[in-house]
mmCIF file of C-alpha atoms in Angstrom:
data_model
loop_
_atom_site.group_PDB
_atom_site.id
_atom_site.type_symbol
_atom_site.label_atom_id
_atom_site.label_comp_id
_atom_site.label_asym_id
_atom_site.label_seq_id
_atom_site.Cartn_x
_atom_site.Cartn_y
_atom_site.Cartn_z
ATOM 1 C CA UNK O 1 14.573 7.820 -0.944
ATOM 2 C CA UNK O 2 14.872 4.235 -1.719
ATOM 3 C CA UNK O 3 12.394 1.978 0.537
ATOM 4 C CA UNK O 4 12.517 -1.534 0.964
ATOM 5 C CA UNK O 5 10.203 -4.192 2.844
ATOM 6 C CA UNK O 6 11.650 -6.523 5.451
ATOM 7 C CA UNK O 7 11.005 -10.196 6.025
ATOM 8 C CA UNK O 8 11.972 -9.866 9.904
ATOM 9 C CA UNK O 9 12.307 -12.719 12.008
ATOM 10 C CA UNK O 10 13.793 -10.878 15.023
ATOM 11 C CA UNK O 11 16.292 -13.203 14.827
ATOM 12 C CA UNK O 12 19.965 -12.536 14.090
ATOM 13 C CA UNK O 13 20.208 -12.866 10.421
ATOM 14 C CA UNK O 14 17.187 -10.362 9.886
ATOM 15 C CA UNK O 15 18.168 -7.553 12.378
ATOM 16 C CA UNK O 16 22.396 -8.004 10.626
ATOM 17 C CA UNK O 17 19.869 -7.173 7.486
ATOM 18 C CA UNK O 18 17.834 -4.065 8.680
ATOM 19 C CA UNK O 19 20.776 -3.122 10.275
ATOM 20 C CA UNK O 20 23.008 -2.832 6.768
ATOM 21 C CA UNK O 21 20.392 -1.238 4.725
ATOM 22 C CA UNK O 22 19.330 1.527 7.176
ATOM 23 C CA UNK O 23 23.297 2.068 7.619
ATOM 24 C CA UNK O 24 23.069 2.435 3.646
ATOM 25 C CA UNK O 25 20.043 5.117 3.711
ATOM 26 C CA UNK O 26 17.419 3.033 2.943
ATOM 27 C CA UNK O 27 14.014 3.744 3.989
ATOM 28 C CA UNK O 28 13.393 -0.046 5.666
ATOM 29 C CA UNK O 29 9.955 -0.975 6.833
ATOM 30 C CA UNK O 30 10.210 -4.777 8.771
ATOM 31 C CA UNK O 31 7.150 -7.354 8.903
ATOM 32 C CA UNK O 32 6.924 -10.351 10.498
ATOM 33 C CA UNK O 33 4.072 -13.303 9.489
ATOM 34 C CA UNK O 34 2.752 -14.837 12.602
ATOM 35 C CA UNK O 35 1.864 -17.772 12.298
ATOM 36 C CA UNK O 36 -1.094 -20.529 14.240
ATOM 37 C CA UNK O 37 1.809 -22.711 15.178
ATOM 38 C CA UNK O 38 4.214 -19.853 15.865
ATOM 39 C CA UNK O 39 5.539 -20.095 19.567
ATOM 40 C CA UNK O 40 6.232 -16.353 19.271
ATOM 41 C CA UNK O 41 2.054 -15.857 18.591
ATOM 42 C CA UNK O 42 1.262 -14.438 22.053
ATOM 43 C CA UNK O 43 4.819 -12.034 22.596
ATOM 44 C CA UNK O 44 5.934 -12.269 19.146
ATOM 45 C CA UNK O 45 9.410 -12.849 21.069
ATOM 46 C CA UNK O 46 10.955 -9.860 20.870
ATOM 47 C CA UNK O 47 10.058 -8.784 17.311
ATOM 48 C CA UNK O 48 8.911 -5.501 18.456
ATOM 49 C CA UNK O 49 11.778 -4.644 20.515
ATOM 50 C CA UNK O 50 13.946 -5.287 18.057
ATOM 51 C CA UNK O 51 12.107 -3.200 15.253
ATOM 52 C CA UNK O 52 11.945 -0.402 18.256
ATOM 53 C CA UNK O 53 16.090 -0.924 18.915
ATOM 54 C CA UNK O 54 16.494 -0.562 15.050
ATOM 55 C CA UNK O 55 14.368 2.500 14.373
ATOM 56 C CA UNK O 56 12.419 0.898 12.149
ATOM 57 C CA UNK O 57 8.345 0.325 12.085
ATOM 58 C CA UNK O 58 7.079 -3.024 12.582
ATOM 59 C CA UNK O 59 3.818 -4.513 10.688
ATOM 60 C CA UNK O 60 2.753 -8.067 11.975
ATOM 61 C CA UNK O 61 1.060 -9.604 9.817
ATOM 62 C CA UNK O 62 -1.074 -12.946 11.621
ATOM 63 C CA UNK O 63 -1.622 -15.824 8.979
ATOM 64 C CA UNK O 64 -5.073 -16.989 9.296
ATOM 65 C CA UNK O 65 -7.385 -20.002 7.530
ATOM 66 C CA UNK O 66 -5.844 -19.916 4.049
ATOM 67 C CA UNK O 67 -2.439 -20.306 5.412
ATOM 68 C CA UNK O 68 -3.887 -23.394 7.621
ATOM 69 C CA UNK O 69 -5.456 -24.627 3.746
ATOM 70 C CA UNK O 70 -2.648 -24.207 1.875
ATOM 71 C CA UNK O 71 -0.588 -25.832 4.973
ATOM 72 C CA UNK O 72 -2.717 -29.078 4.899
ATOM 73 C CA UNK O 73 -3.029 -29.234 1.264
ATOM 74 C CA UNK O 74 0.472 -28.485 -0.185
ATOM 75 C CA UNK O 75 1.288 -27.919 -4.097
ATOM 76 C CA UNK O 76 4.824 -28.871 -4.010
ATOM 77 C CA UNK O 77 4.830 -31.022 -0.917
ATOM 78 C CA UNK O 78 6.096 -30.794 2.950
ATOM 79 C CA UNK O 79 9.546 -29.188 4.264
ATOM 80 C CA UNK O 80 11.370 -31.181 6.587
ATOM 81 C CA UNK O 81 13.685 -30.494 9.760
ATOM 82 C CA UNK O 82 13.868 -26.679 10.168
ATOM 83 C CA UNK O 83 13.348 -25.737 6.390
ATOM 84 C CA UNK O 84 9.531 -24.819 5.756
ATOM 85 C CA UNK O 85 7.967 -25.878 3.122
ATOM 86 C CA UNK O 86 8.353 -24.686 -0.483
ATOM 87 C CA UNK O 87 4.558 -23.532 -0.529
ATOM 88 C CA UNK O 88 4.946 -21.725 2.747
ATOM 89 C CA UNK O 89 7.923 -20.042 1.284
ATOM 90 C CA UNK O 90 6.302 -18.973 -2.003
ATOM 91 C CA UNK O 91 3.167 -17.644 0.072
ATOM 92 C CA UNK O 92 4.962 -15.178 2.399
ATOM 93 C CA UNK O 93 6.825 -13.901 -0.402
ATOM 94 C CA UNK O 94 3.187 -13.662 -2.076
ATOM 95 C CA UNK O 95 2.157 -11.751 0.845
ATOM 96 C CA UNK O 96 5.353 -10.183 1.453
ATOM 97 C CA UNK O 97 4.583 -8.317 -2.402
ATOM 98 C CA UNK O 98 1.838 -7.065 -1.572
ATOM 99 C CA UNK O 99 2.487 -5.578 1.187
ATOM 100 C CA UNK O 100 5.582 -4.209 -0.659
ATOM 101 C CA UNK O 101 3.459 -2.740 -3.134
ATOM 102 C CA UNK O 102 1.267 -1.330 -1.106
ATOM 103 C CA UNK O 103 3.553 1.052 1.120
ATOM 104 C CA UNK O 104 5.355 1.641 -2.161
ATOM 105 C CA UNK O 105 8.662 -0.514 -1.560
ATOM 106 C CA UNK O 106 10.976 -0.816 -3.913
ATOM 107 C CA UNK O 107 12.078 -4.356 -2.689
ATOM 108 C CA UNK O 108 12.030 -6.863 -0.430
ATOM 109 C CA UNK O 109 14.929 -8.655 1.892
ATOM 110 C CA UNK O 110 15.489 -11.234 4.147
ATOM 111 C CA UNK O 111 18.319 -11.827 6.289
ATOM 112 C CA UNK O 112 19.116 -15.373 4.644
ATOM 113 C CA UNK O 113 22.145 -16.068 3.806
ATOM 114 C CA UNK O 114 22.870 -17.271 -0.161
ATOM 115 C CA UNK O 115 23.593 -20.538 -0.353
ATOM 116 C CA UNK O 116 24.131 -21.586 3.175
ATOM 117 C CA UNK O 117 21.937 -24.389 3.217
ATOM 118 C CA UNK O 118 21.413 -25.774 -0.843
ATOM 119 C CA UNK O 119 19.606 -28.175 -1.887
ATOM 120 C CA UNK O 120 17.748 -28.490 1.553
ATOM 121 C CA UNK O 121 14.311 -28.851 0.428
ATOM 122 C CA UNK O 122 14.465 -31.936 -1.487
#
């Protein structure tokens, strides 16, 4: 069976995601990066619940000090409005691969949507 990792949010976009692969027969395994400045770090607002409601499991994943490094010191410079920045981006995908790897995923989604918001980082 094909498996594939999750970025999930909770939000509406990822669960639309989980949703359409496991309705495909994919083998979907959801984690969601938590963040210091996450409000969702004490109840992880509803990312369990949802995960639960989807039949899917759930690995959280809490960012630590090297997050808080790279966060202060960033290669390619700060995001602005609601867009994170292009390093935070490029280490939860980092992550995100590993973690793939290591439960033996075949890929990894997100519930983005292509294009909706070009050219928003810079």
């Amino acid at each position: 069976m094909v498996k594939a990792l999750a970025l999930f949010s909770g939000g509406l976009d990822s669960i639309l995601a989980v949703k359409l692969l496991v309705s495909q027969g994919i083998d979907v395994v959801a984690v969601n990066f938590v963040g210091a400045f996450s409000s969702c770090a004490k109840d992880n607002c509803g990312v369990t619940e949802a995960a639960k409601q989807l039949g899917v499991p759930l690995k959280v994943v809490k960012l630590g000090d090297e997050y808080l490094k790279m966060i202060r010191e960033p290669k390619h410079g700060y995001g602005k409005n609601m867009n994170p920045c292009v390093d935070c981006r490029i280490y939860i995908l980092k992550k995100a691969k590993k973690i793939a790897e290591e439960i033996g995923a075949d890929f990894i989604f997100t519930g983005e949507v292509l294009g909706e918001r070009p050219m928003s980082q810079h």
